[in-house]
C-alpha cells in the first residue's frame, strides 16, 4: 500500500532512493539548511539584548554621554576632588567650632590682660577654621585617592583597602617629622580606618 502523501512524503523520508525529485521553489517546503543559515549562519541578524528586557524591569539603553559621566564620577581623580571639598568644609566647620569654645581666642600673648575685640576674635576664628579646613582637605584627598588606587590594583572592595590606604596616608603625613612619627602615623591611621570601616559596613 502506498504511503500517504505521495512524492512529498518520500522526499522528507531519508534513504528512499535516487528517483526522489526535490520540490521546486514556492511549494511550501522548509529547507533545514536555509533555516540554519538564518539562525546561526551568515544571514543571522544580531539581536540587541536590553538589560531587564527578559522579564525584569525594562530599562532604557544608556546614551554615550551618560556612560562618560559615570566613568568620570568613578575615576580616582573625581573621588579625590570630592573628598578634598568635603574635607575642606568639614575641617572649616570643626575649626570654627573649636575656636568658639576656646577661651584664649583673640588674646594677644604680649598683653594677655587686654580684652580682645570682636574683630580680633573673629579673625582668630577664621584663621583656625582655614587651617583646619586645609589639613582636612589634604588628608581627605590623600586617603580617597590612595584607597581608589589600592582598590583598582587589588581588584577587590573590602576592609583591607581602607587599612592599607590609611597606613599609607598616615605614614606619608607623619614621615615629615621623622621615621618614628611615620610608623606611628601609619599604625594610627590604619587602626582608625579599620574601626570606621567596621562600623560603616
Coordinates of N, CA, C and O in Angstrom, one line a residue:
X1 N 0.9 -1.2 0.0 CA 0.0 0.0 0.0 C 0.9 1.2 0.0 O 1.9 1.3 0.7
X2 N 0.5 2.2 -0.8 CA 1.4 3.4 -0.9 C 1.2 4.3 0.3 O 0.1 4.4 0.9
X3 N 2.3 4.9 0.7 CA 2.3 5.8 1.9 C 1.5 7.0 1.6 O 1.5 7.5 0.5
X4 N 0.8 7.6 2.6 CA 0.1 8.8 2.3 C 1.0 9.9 2.1 O 2.1 10.0 2.7
X5 N 0.6 10.8 1.2 CA 1.4 12.0 0.9 C 2.1 11.8 -0.4 O 2.6 12.8 -0.9
X6 N 2.3 10.7 -1.0 CA 2.9 10.5 -2.3 C 4.3 10.9 -2.3 O 5.1 10.6 -1.5
X7 N 4.7 11.7 -3.3 CA 6.1 12.1 -3.5 C 6.6 13.0 -2.5 O 7.8 13.0 -2.1
X8 N 5.7 13.8 -1.8 CA 6.2 14.7 -0.8 C 6.7 14.0 0.4 O 7.7 14.3 1.0
X9 N 5.9 12.9 0.8 CA 6.4 12.1 2.0 C 7.7 11.4 1.7 O 8.5 11.2 2.5
X10 N 7.8 10.9 0.5 CA 9.1 10.2 0.1 C 10.3 11.2 0.1 O 11.4 10.8 0.3
X11 N 10.0 12.4 -0.2 CA 11.1 13.4 -0.2 C 11.6 13.7 1.2 O 12.8 13.8 1.5
X12 N 10.7 13.8 2.2 CA 11.0 14.1 3.5 C 11.6 12.9 4.3 O 12.2 13.0 5.3
X13 N 11.4 11.7 3.7 CA 11.9 10.5 4.4 C 13.3 10.1 3.8 O 13.4 9.9 2.6
X14 N 14.4 10.1 4.6 CA 15.7 9.8 4.1 C 15.8 8.3 3.7 O 15.2 7.4 4.2
X15 N 16.7 8.1 2.7 CA 17.0 6.7 2.2 C 16.0 6.1 1.3 O 15.8 4.9 1.2
X16 N 15.2 6.9 0.6 CA 14.2 6.4 -0.3 C 14.6 6.1 -1.7 O 13.9 5.5 -2.5
X17 N 15.8 6.5 -2.1 CA 16.3 6.2 -3.4 C 16.6 7.4 -4.2 O 16.3 8.5 -3.8
X18 N 17.1 7.2 -5.4 CA 17.5 8.4 -6.2 C 16.4 8.9 -7.1 O 16.6 9.9 -7.8
X19 N 15.2 8.2 -7.2 CA 14.2 8.7 -8.0 C 13.4 9.9 -7.4 O 12.4 10.3 -7.9
X20 N 13.8 10.3 -6.2 CA 13.1 11.4 -5.5 C 13.5 12.7 -6.1 O 14.7 13.0 -6.2
X21 N 12.6 13.5 -6.5 CA 12.9 14.8 -7.1 C 12.6 15.9 -6.0 O 11.6 15.9 -5.3
X22 N 13.6 16.8 -5.8 CA 13.4 17.8 -4.8 C 12.3 18.8 -5.2 O 12.1 19.0 -6.4
X23 N 11.6 19.3 -4.3 CA 10.5 20.2 -4.6 C 11.0 21.5 -5.2 O 12.1 21.9 -4.8
X24 N 10.2 22.1 -6.0 CA 10.6 23.4 -6.6 C 10.3 24.5 -5.6 O 9.7 24.3 -4.6
X25 N 10.8 25.7 -6.0 CA 10.6 26.8 -5.1 C 9.1 27.2 -5.1 O 8.4 27.1 -6.1
X26 N 8.7 27.7 -3.9 CA 7.3 28.1 -3.7 C 6.3 27.1 -3.4 O 5.1 27.3 -3.5
X27 N 6.7 25.8 -3.1 CA 5.8 24.8 -2.8 C 5.5 24.6 -1.3 O 4.8 23.7 -0.9
X28 N 6.0 25.5 -0.5 CA 5.7 25.5 1.0 C 6.6 24.6 1.8 O 6.4 24.4 2.9
X29 N 7.7 24.0 1.2 CA 8.6 23.1 1.9 C 9.7 23.8 2.5 O 10.3 24.7 1.9
X30 N 10.0 23.6 3.8 CA 11.0 24.2 4.6 C 12.3 23.5 4.4 O 12.4 22.3 4.6
X31 N 13.4 24.2 4.1 CA 14.7 23.6 3.9 C 15.5 23.8 5.2 O 15.6 24.9 5.7
X32 N 16.1 22.7 5.7 CA 16.8 22.8 7.0 C 18.0 23.6 6.9 O 18.4 24.4 7.8
X33 N 18.7 23.6 5.8 CA 20.0 24.3 5.6 C 19.7 25.8 5.5 O 20.4 26.7 6.1
X34 N 18.5 26.2 4.9 CA 18.2 27.6 4.9 C 17.8 28.1 6.2 O 18.1 29.3 6.6
X35 N 17.1 27.3 7.0 CA 16.7 27.7 8.3 C 17.9 27.9 9.2 O 18.1 28.9 10.0
X36 N 18.9 27.0 9.1 CA 20.1 27.1 9.9 C 21.0 28.4 9.5 O 21.6 29.0 10.4
X37 N 20.9 28.8 8.3 CA 21.6 30.0 7.9 C 21.1 31.2 8.5 O 21.8 32.1 8.9
X38 N 19.7 31.2 8.7 CA 19.1 32.4 9.4 C 19.3 32.3 10.9 O 19.1 33.3 11.6
X39 N 19.5 31.1 11.4 CA 19.7 31.0 12.9 C 21.1 31.2 13.4 O 21.3 31.9 14.3
X40 N 22.0 30.5 12.7 CA 23.4 30.5 13.2 C 24.4 30.9 12.1 O 25.6 30.9 12.3
X41 N 23.9 31.0 10.9 CA 24.8 31.3 9.7 C 25.0 32.7 9.5 O 24.9 33.6 10.4
X42 N 25.4 33.0 8.2 CA 25.8 34.4 7.9 C 24.6 35.3 7.8 O 24.7 36.5 7.9
X43 N 23.4 34.8 7.6 CA 22.2 35.6 7.5 C 21.5 35.9 8.8 O 20.5 36.5 8.8
X44 N 22.1 35.5 9.9 CA 21.5 35.7 11.2 C 21.6 37.2 11.6 O 22.7 37.8 11.5
X45 N 20.5 37.7 12.1 CA 20.5 39.1 12.5 C 21.0 39.2 13.9 O 20.6 38.5 14.8
X46 N 21.9 40.2 14.2 CA 22.3 40.4 15.6 C 21.1 40.9 16.4 O 20.4 41.9 16.1
X47 N 20.9 40.3 17.6 CA 19.8 40.7 18.5 C 20.4 41.5 19.6 O 21.4 41.1 20.3
X48 N 19.9 42.7 19.8 CA 20.4 43.6 20.8 C 19.6 43.3 22.1 O 18.4 43.5 22.2
X49 N 20.3 42.8 23.1 CA 19.7 42.5 24.4 C 19.6 43.7 25.3 O 20.7 44.3 25.6
X50 N 18.5 44.1 25.7 CA 18.3 45.2 26.6 C 18.3 44.7 28.0 O 17.5 43.8 28.3
X51 N 19.1 45.3 29.0 CA 19.0 44.8 30.3 C 17.6 45.0 30.9 O 17.0 46.0 30.8
X52 N 17.1 44.0 31.5 CA 15.8 44.0 32.1 C 14.7 43.6 31.1 O 13.5 43.6 31.5
X53 N 15.1 43.4 29.9 CA 14.1 43.0 28.9 C 13.7 41.6 28.9 O 12.8 41.2 28.1
X54 N 14.3 40.8 29.7 CA 14.0 39.3 29.7 C 13.1 39.0 30.9 O 13.4 38.0 31.6
X55 N 12.2 39.8 31.3 CA 11.3 39.5 32.4 C 11.5 40.5 33.5 O 10.6 40.5 34.4
X56 N 12.5 41.3 33.6 CA 12.7 42.2 34.7 C 12.1 43.6 34.3 O 11.3 43.7 33.4
X57 N 12.5 44.6 35.1 CA 12.0 45.9 34.8 C 12.7 46.5 33.6 O 13.9 46.5 33.5
X58 N 12.0 46.9 32.6 CA 12.6 47.4 31.4 C 13.4 48.7 31.6 O 12.8 49.6 32.2
X59 N 14.6 48.7 31.2 CA 15.4 49.9 31.4 C 15.9 50.4 30.0 O 16.3 49.6 29.2
X60 N 15.9 51.7 29.8 CA 16.4 52.2 28.5 C 17.9 52.1 28.4 O 18.6 52.0 29.3
X61 N 18.4 52.0 27.1 CA 19.8 52.0 26.9 C 20.4 53.3 27.2 O 19.9 54.3 26.9
X62 N 21.6 53.2 27.9 CA 22.2 54.4 28.4 C 22.9 55.1 27.2 O 23.6 54.5 26.4
X63 N 22.7 56.4 27.1 CA 23.4 57.2 26.0 C 24.9 57.3 26.3 O 25.4 57.0 27.4
X64 N 25.7 57.6 25.3 CA 27.1 57.7 25.4 C 27.5 58.8 26.4 O 28.5 58.6 27.2
X65 N 26.8 59.9 26.5 CA 27.1 61.0 27.4 C 27.0 60.5 28.9 O 27.8 60.8 29.7
X66 N 26.0 59.7 29.1 CA 25.8 59.2 30.5 C 26.9 58.2 30.9 O 27.3 58.2 32.0
X67 N 27.3 57.4 29.9 CA 28.4 56.5 30.2 C 29.7 57.2 30.5 O 30.5 56.8 31.4
X68 N 29.9 58.3 29.8 CA 31.1 59.1 30.0 C 31.1 59.7 31.4 O 32.1 59.7 32.1
X69 N 29.9 60.3 31.8 CA 29.8 60.9 33.1 C 30.0 59.8 34.2 O 30.6 60.1 35.3
X70 N 29.5 58.6 34.0 CA 29.7 57.6 35.0 C 31.1 57.2 35.1 O 31.6 57.0 36.2
X71 N 31.9 57.1 34.0 CA 33.3 56.8 34.1 C 34.0 57.9 34.8 O 35.0 57.7 35.6
X72 N 33.6 59.2 34.6 CA 34.3 60.3 35.2 C 34.0 60.3 36.7 O 35.0 60.5 37.6
X73 N 32.8 60.0 37.1 CA 32.5 60.0 38.5 C 33.1 58.8 39.3 O 33.3 58.9 40.5
X74 N 33.4 57.8 38.6 CA 34.0 56.6 39.2 C 35.5 56.7 39.2 O 36.2 55.7 39.7
X75 N 36.1 57.7 38.6 CA 37.6 57.8 38.5 C 38.2 58.2 39.8 O 37.5 58.8 40.7
X76 N 39.4 57.9 40.0 CA 40.1 58.3 41.3 C 40.3 59.8 41.4 O 40.2 60.3 42.5
X77 N 40.5 60.5 40.3 CA 40.6 62.0 40.4 C 39.3 62.7 40.9 O 39.4 63.6 41.7
X78 N 38.2 62.2 40.4 CA 36.9 62.8 40.9 C 36.7 62.5 42.3 O 36.2 63.3 43.1
X79 N 37.0 61.2 42.8 CA 36.8 60.9 44.2 C 37.7 61.7 45.1 O 37.3 62.1 46.2
X80 N 38.9 61.9 44.6 CA 39.9 62.7 45.4 C 39.4 64.1 45.5 O 39.5 64.8 46.6
X81 N 38.9 64.7 44.4 CA 38.4 66.1 44.4 C 37.2 66.2 45.3 O 37.1 67.2 46.1
X82 N 36.3 65.2 45.3 CA 35.1 65.3 46.1 C 35.5 65.2 47.6 O 34.9 65.9 48.4
X83 N 36.4 64.3 47.9 CA 36.9 64.2 49.3 C 37.6 65.4 49.8 O 37.5 65.8 50.9
X84 N 38.3 66.1 48.9 CA 39.0 67.3 49.2 C 38.0 68.4 49.6 O 38.2 69.1 50.6
X85 N 37.0 68.6 48.7 CA 36.0 69.6 49.0 C 35.2 69.3 50.3 O 35.0 70.2 51.2
X86 N 34.8 68.0 50.5 CA 34.1 67.6 51.7 C 35.0 67.8 52.9 O 34.5 68.3 54.0
X87 N 36.3 67.5 52.8 CA 37.2 67.7 54.0 C 37.4 69.2 54.3 O 37.5 69.5 55.5
X88 N 37.4 70.0 53.2 CA 37.6 71.4 53.5 C 36.4 72.0 54.2 O 36.6 72.8 55.2
X89 N 35.2 71.6 53.8 CA 34.0 72.1 54.5 C 34.0 71.6 55.9 O 33.7 72.3 56.9
X90 N 34.2 70.3 56.1 CA 34.1 69.7 57.4 C 35.2 70.3 58.4 O 35.0 70.6 59.5
X91 N 36.4 70.4 57.8 CA 37.5 71.0 58.6 C 37.3 72.4 59.0 O 37.6 72.8 60.1
X92 N 36.7 73.2 58.1 CA 36.4 74.6 58.4 C 35.4 74.7 59.5 O 35.5 75.5 60.5
X93 N 34.4 73.9 59.4 CA 33.3 73.9 60.5 C 33.9 73.4 61.8 O 33.6 74.0 62.9
X94 N 34.7 72.4 61.8 CA 35.3 71.9 63.0 C 36.3 72.9 63.7 O 36.3 73.1 64.9
X95 N 37.0 73.6 62.8 CA 37.9 74.7 63.3 C 37.2 75.8 63.9 O 37.6 76.3 65.0
X96 N 36.1 76.3 63.3 CA 35.3 77.4 63.9 C 34.7 76.9 65.2 O 34.6 77.7 66.2
X97 N 34.3 75.7 65.3 CA 33.6 75.2 66.5 C 34.6 75.1 67.6 O 34.3 75.5 68.8
X98 N 35.8 74.6 67.4 CA 36.8 74.5 68.4 C 37.3 75.9 68.8 O 37.6 76.1 70.0
X99 N 37.4 76.8 67.9 CA 37.7 78.2 68.2 C 36.7 78.9 69.1 O 37.0 79.7 69.9
X100 N 35.4 78.5 68.9 CA 34.3 79.1 69.6 C 34.3 78.7 71.1 O 33.8 79.5 71.9
X101 N 34.8 77.5 71.4 CA 34.8 77.1 72.8 C 36.2 77.3 73.4 O 36.3 76.9 74.6
X102 N 37.1 77.9 72.7 CA 38.4 78.1 73.2 C 38.4 79.5 73.9 O 38.0 80.5 73.3
X103 N 38.8 79.6 75.2 CA 38.8 80.8 75.9 C 40.0 81.7 75.6 O 40.0 82.9 76.0
X104 N 41.0 81.2 74.9 CA 42.1 82.0 74.6 C 42.1 82.7 73.2 O 43.1 83.2 72.8
X105 N 41.0 82.5 72.5 CA 40.9 83.1 71.1 C 40.8 84.6 71.2 O 40.0 85.2 71.9
X106 N 41.7 85.2 70.4 CA 41.7 86.7 70.3 C 42.6 87.4 71.3 O 42.9 88.6 71.1
X107 N 43.2 86.6 72.3 CA 44.1 87.3 73.2 C 45.5 87.4 72.6 O 45.9 86.6 71.9
X108 N 46.1 88.5 73.0 CA 47.4 88.8 72.5 C 48.4 88.2 73.5 O 48.4 88.6 74.7
X109 N 49.4 87.4 73.1 CA 50.3 86.8 74.0 C 51.2 87.9 74.7 O 51.6 87.7 75.8
X110 N 51.4 89.0 74.0 CA 52.3 90.0 74.6 C 51.5 90.8 75.6 O 52.2 91.4 76.5
X111 N 50.2 90.9 75.5 CA 49.4 91.6 76.5 C 48.2 90.8 76.9 O 47.1 91.0 76.4
X112 N 48.4 89.8 77.7 CA 47.2 88.9 78.0 C 46.1 89.5 78.8 O 45.0 88.9 78.9
X113 N 46.4 90.6 79.5 CA 45.4 91.2 80.3 C 44.4 92.1 79.5 O 43.4 92.5 80.1
X114 N 44.7 92.4 78.3 CA 43.9 93.2 77.5 C 42.7 92.4 76.9 O 42.9 91.3 76.5
X115 N 41.5 93.0 77.0 CA 40.3 92.3 76.5 C 40.3 92.4 75.0 O 40.4 93.5 74.4
X116 N 40.2 91.2 74.3 CA 40.2 91.3 72.8 C 38.9 91.8 72.3 O 37.8 91.7 72.9
X117 N 39.0 92.4 71.1 CA 37.8 93.0 70.5 C 37.1 91.8 69.7 O 37.7 90.8 69.4
X118 N 35.9 92.1 69.2 CA 35.1 91.2 68.4 C 35.8 90.9 67.1 O 35.8 89.8 66.6
X119 N 36.4 91.9 66.5 CA 37.1 91.8 65.3 C 38.3 90.8 65.4 O 38.6 90.0 64.6
X120 N 39.1 90.9 66.5 CA 40.2 90.1 66.8 C 39.8 88.6 67.0 O 40.4 87.7 66.5
X121 N 38.7 88.5 67.7 CA 38.1 87.1 68.0 C 37.7 86.4 66.6 O 38.0 85.3 66.4
X122 N 37.0 87.2 65.8 CA 36.5 86.7 64.5 C 37.7 86.4 63.6 O 37.7 85.4 62.9
X123 N 38.7 87.2 63.7 CA 39.9 86.9 62.8 C 40.6 85.6 63.3 O 41.0 84.8 62.4
X124 N 40.8 85.4 64.6 CA 41.4 84.2 65.0 C 40.5 83.0 64.7 O 41.1 81.9 64.4
X125 N 39.3 83.1 64.8 CA 38.4 82.0 64.5 C 38.5 81.7 63.0 O 38.5 80.5 62.6
X126 N 38.5 82.7 62.2 CA 38.7 82.5 60.7 C 40.0 81.8 60.4 O 40.1 80.9 59.5
X127 N 41.1 82.2 61.0 CA 42.4 81.6 60.8 C 42.4 80.2 61.2 O 43.0 79.3 60.5
X128 N 41.9 79.9 62.4 CA 41.8 78.5 62.8 C 41.0 77.6 61.9 O 41.3 76.5 61.6
X129 N 39.8 78.2 61.5 CA 38.9 77.4 60.6 C 39.6 77.1 59.3 O 39.5 76.0 58.8
X130 N 40.3 78.1 58.7 CA 41.0 77.9 57.5 C 42.2 76.9 57.6 O 42.4 76.1 56.7
X131 N 42.9 76.9 58.8 CA 43.9 76.0 59.0 C 43.4 74.5 59.1 O 43.9 73.6 58.4
X132 N 42.3 74.4 59.8 CA 41.7 73.0 59.9 C 41.1 72.6 58.6 O 41.2 71.4 58.2
X133 N 40.6 73.5 57.8 CA 40.0 73.2 56.5 C 41.1 72.7 55.6 O 40.9 71.7 54.9
X134 N 42.2 73.3 55.5 CA 43.3 72.9 54.6 C 43.8 71.5 55.0 O 44.0 70.7 54.2
X135 N 44.0 71.3 56.3 CA 44.5 70.0 56.8 C 43.5 68.9 56.5 O 43.9 67.8 56.0
X136 N 42.2 69.1 56.7 CA 41.2 68.1 56.5 C 41.1 67.8 55.0 O 40.9 66.7 54.5
X137 N 41.2 68.9 54.2 CA 41.2 68.7 52.7 C 42.3 67.8 52.2 O 42.1 67.0 51.3
X138 N 43.5 68.1 52.7 CA 44.7 67.3 52.2 C 44.6 65.9 52.6 O 44.8 65.0 51.8
X139 N 44.2 65.6 53.9 CA 44.1 64.3 54.4 C 43.0 63.5 53.6 O 43.1 62.4 53.2
X140 N 41.8 64.2 53.4 CA 40.7 63.5 52.7 C 41.1 63.2 51.3 O 40.8 62.1 50.8
X141 N 41.7 64.1 50.6 CA 42.1 63.8 49.2 C 43.2 62.7 49.1 O 43.1 61.8 48.3
X142 N 44.1 62.7 50.0 CA 45.2 61.7 50.0 C 44.5 60.3 50.3 O 44.8 59.3 49.6
X143 N 43.7 60.3 51.3 CA 43.1 59.0 51.7 C 42.2 58.4 50.6 O 42.2 57.3 50.3
X144 N 41.3 59.3 50.0 CA 40.4 58.9 49.0 C 41.2 58.4 47.7 O 40.8 57.3 47.2
X145 N 42.2 59.2 47.3 CA 42.9 58.8 46.1 C 43.7 57.5 46.3 O 43.7 56.6 45.5
X146 N 44.3 57.4 47.5 CA 45.1 56.2 47.8 C 44.2 54.9 47.9 O 44.5 53.9 47.4
X147 N 43.0 55.1 48.5 CA 42.1 53.9 48.6 C 41.6 53.5 47.2 O 41.5 52.3 46.9
X148 N 41.3 54.5 46.3 CA 40.9 54.2 45.0 C 42.0 53.5 44.2 O 41.7 52.5 43.5
X149 N 43.2 53.9 44.3 CA 44.3 53.3 43.6 C 44.6 51.9 44.2 O 44.8 50.9 43.4
X150 N 44.5 51.7 45.5 CA 44.7 50.4 46.1 C 43.6 49.4 45.6 O 43.8 48.2 45.3
X151 N 42.4 49.9 45.6 CA 41.2 49.1 45.2 C 41.3 48.7 43.7 O 41.1 47.6 43.3
X152 N 41.8 49.6 42.9 CA 42.0 49.3 41.4 C 43.1 48.3 41.2 O 43.0 47.5 40.4
X153 N 44.2 48.4 42.0 CA 45.3 47.5 41.9 C 44.9 46.1 42.4 O 45.3 45.1 41.7
X154 N 44.2 46.0 43.5 CA 43.9 44.7 44.1 C 42.7 44.1 43.3 O 42.5 42.9 43.3
X155 N 41.8 44.9 42.8 CA 40.6 44.4 42.2 C 39.6 43.9 43.1 O 38.7 43.1 42.8
X156 N 39.6 44.3 44.4 CA 38.7 43.9 45.4 C 38.2 45.1 46.2 O 38.9 46.1 46.3
X157 N 37.0 45.0 46.8 CA 36.5 46.0 47.7 C 36.2 45.4 49.0 O 35.1 44.8 49.2
X158 N 37.2 45.6 49.9 CA 37.0 45.0 51.3 C 37.7 46.0 52.3 O 38.1 47.0 51.9
X159 N 37.8 45.5 53.5 CA 38.3 46.4 54.6 C 39.8 46.6 54.5 O 40.4 47.5 55.0
X160 N 40.5 45.7 53.7 CA 41.9 45.8 53.6 C 42.3 47.1 52.8 O 43.4 47.7 53.0
X161 N 41.5 47.5 51.9 CA 41.8 48.7 51.1 C 41.9 49.9 52.0 O 42.8 50.7 51.9
X162 N 40.9 50.1 52.9 CA 40.9 51.3 53.8 C 42.1 51.2 54.8 O 42.7 52.2 55.1
X163 N 42.4 50.0 55.3 CA 43.5 49.9 56.2 C 44.8 50.2 55.5 O 45.7 51.0 56.0
X164 N 45.0 49.7 54.3 CA 46.3 50.0 53.6 C 46.4 51.5 53.2 O 47.4 52.1 53.3
X165 N 45.3 52.0 52.7 CA 45.3 53.5 52.4 C 45.5 54.3 53.6 O 46.2 55.4 53.6
X166 N 44.9 53.9 54.7 CA 45.1 54.7 56.0 C 46.6 54.6 56.4 O 47.1 55.6 56.9
X167 N 47.2 53.5 56.3 CA 48.6 53.3 56.7 C 49.5 54.2 55.7 O 50.4 54.9 56.2
X168 N 49.2 54.2 54.5 CA 50.0 55.0 53.5 C 49.8 56.5 53.8 O 50.8 57.2 53.8
X169 N 48.6 56.9 54.0 CA 48.3 58.3 54.3 C 48.9 58.8 55.6 O 49.6 59.8 55.6
X170 N 48.7 58.0 56.6 CA 49.3 58.4 57.9 C 50.8 58.4 57.9 O 51.5 59.2 58.5
X171 N 51.4 57.4 57.2 CA 52.8 57.3 57.2 C 53.4 58.5 56.4 O 54.5 59.0 56.7
X172 N 52.7 58.9 55.3 CA 53.2 60.0 54.5 C 53.2 61.3 55.2 O 54.0 62.2 55.1
X173 N 52.1 61.5 56.0 CA 52.0 62.7 56.8 C 52.9 62.7 58.0 O 53.6 63.8 58.2
X174 N 53.1 61.6 58.7 CA 54.0 61.6 59.8 C 55.4 61.5 59.5 O 56.3 61.8 60.3
X175 N 55.7 61.1 58.2 CA 57.2 60.9 57.9 C 57.9 62.2 57.8 O 59.1 62.2 57.9
X176 N 57.1 63.3 57.7 CA 57.8 64.6 57.7 C 58.5 65.0 59.0 O 59.4 65.7 59.0
X177 N 58.0 64.4 60.1 CA 58.6 64.6 61.4 C 59.6 63.5 61.8 O 60.1 63.6 62.9
X178 N 59.8 62.6 60.9 CA 60.8 61.5 61.2 C 60.2 60.1 61.0 O 59.0 60.0 60.7
X179 N 61.1 59.1 61.1 CA 60.7 57.8 60.8 C 59.8 57.2 61.9 O 58.8 56.5 61.6
X180 N 60.1 57.6 63.1 CA 59.2 57.1 64.2 C 57.8 57.7 64.1 O 56.8 56.9 64.3
X181 N 57.7 59.0 63.8 CA 56.4 59.6 63.6 C 55.7 59.0 62.4 O 54.4 58.8 62.4
X182 N 56.4 58.6 61.4 CA 55.8 58.0 60.2 C 55.2 56.6 60.5 O 54.1 56.3 60.1
X183 N 55.9 55.8 61.3 CA 55.4 54.5 61.7 C 54.2 54.6 62.6 O 53.2 53.9 62.5
X184 N 54.3 55.6 63.6 CA 53.1 55.8 64.4 C 51.9 56.3 63.6 O 50.8 55.9 63.9
X185 N 52.2 57.2 62.7 CA 51.1 57.7 61.9 C 50.5 56.6 61.0 O 49.2 56.5 60.9
X186 N 51.3 55.7 60.5 CA 50.8 54.6 59.7 C 49.9 53.7 60.5 O 48.8 53.3 60.1
X187 N 50.4 53.3 61.7 CA 49.6 52.4 62.6 C 48.3 53.1 63.1 O 47.3 52.5 63.1
X188 N 48.4 54.4 63.5 CA 47.2 55.1 64.0 C 46.2 55.2 62.9 O 45.0 55.0 63.2
X189 N 46.6 55.7 61.7 CA 45.6 55.8 60.7 C 45.0 54.5 60.2 O 43.8 54.4 59.9
X190 N 45.8 53.5 60.2 CA 45.3 52.1 59.8 C 44.3 51.6 60.8 O 43.2 51.1 60.4
X191 N 44.6 51.8 62.1 CA 43.6 51.3 63.1 C 42.3 52.2 63.0 O 41.2 51.6 63.1
X192 N 42.5 53.5 62.9 CA 41.3 54.3 62.8 C 40.4 54.0 61.5 O 39.2 53.9 61.6
X193 N 41.1 53.7 60.4 CA 40.4 53.3 59.2 C 39.7 52.0 59.4 O 38.5 51.8 58.9
X194 N 40.3 51.1 60.1 CA 39.7 49.8 60.3 C 38.5 49.9 61.2 O 37.4 49.2 60.9
X195 N 38.5 50.7 62.2 CA 37.4 50.9 63.1 C 36.2 51.6 62.3 O 35.1 51.1 62.4
X196 N 36.5 52.6 61.6 CA 35.5 53.3 60.8 C 34.9 52.4 59.8 O 33.6 52.4 59.6
X197 N 35.7 51.6 59.1 CA 35.2 50.7 58.0 C 34.3 49.6 58.7 O 33.3 49.2 58.1
X198 N 34.7 49.2 59.9 CA 33.9 48.1 60.5 C 32.5 48.6 60.9 O 31.5 47.9 60.7
X199 N 32.4 49.9 61.4 CA 31.2 50.4 61.8 C 30.3 50.9 60.7 O 29.1 50.8 60.7
X200 N 30.9 51.3 59.6 CA 30.2 51.8 58.4 C 29.6 50.6 57.6 O 28.6 50.7 57.0
X201 N 30.4 49.5 57.6 CA 29.9 48.3 56.9 C 28.9 47.5 57.7 O 28.3 46.6 57.2

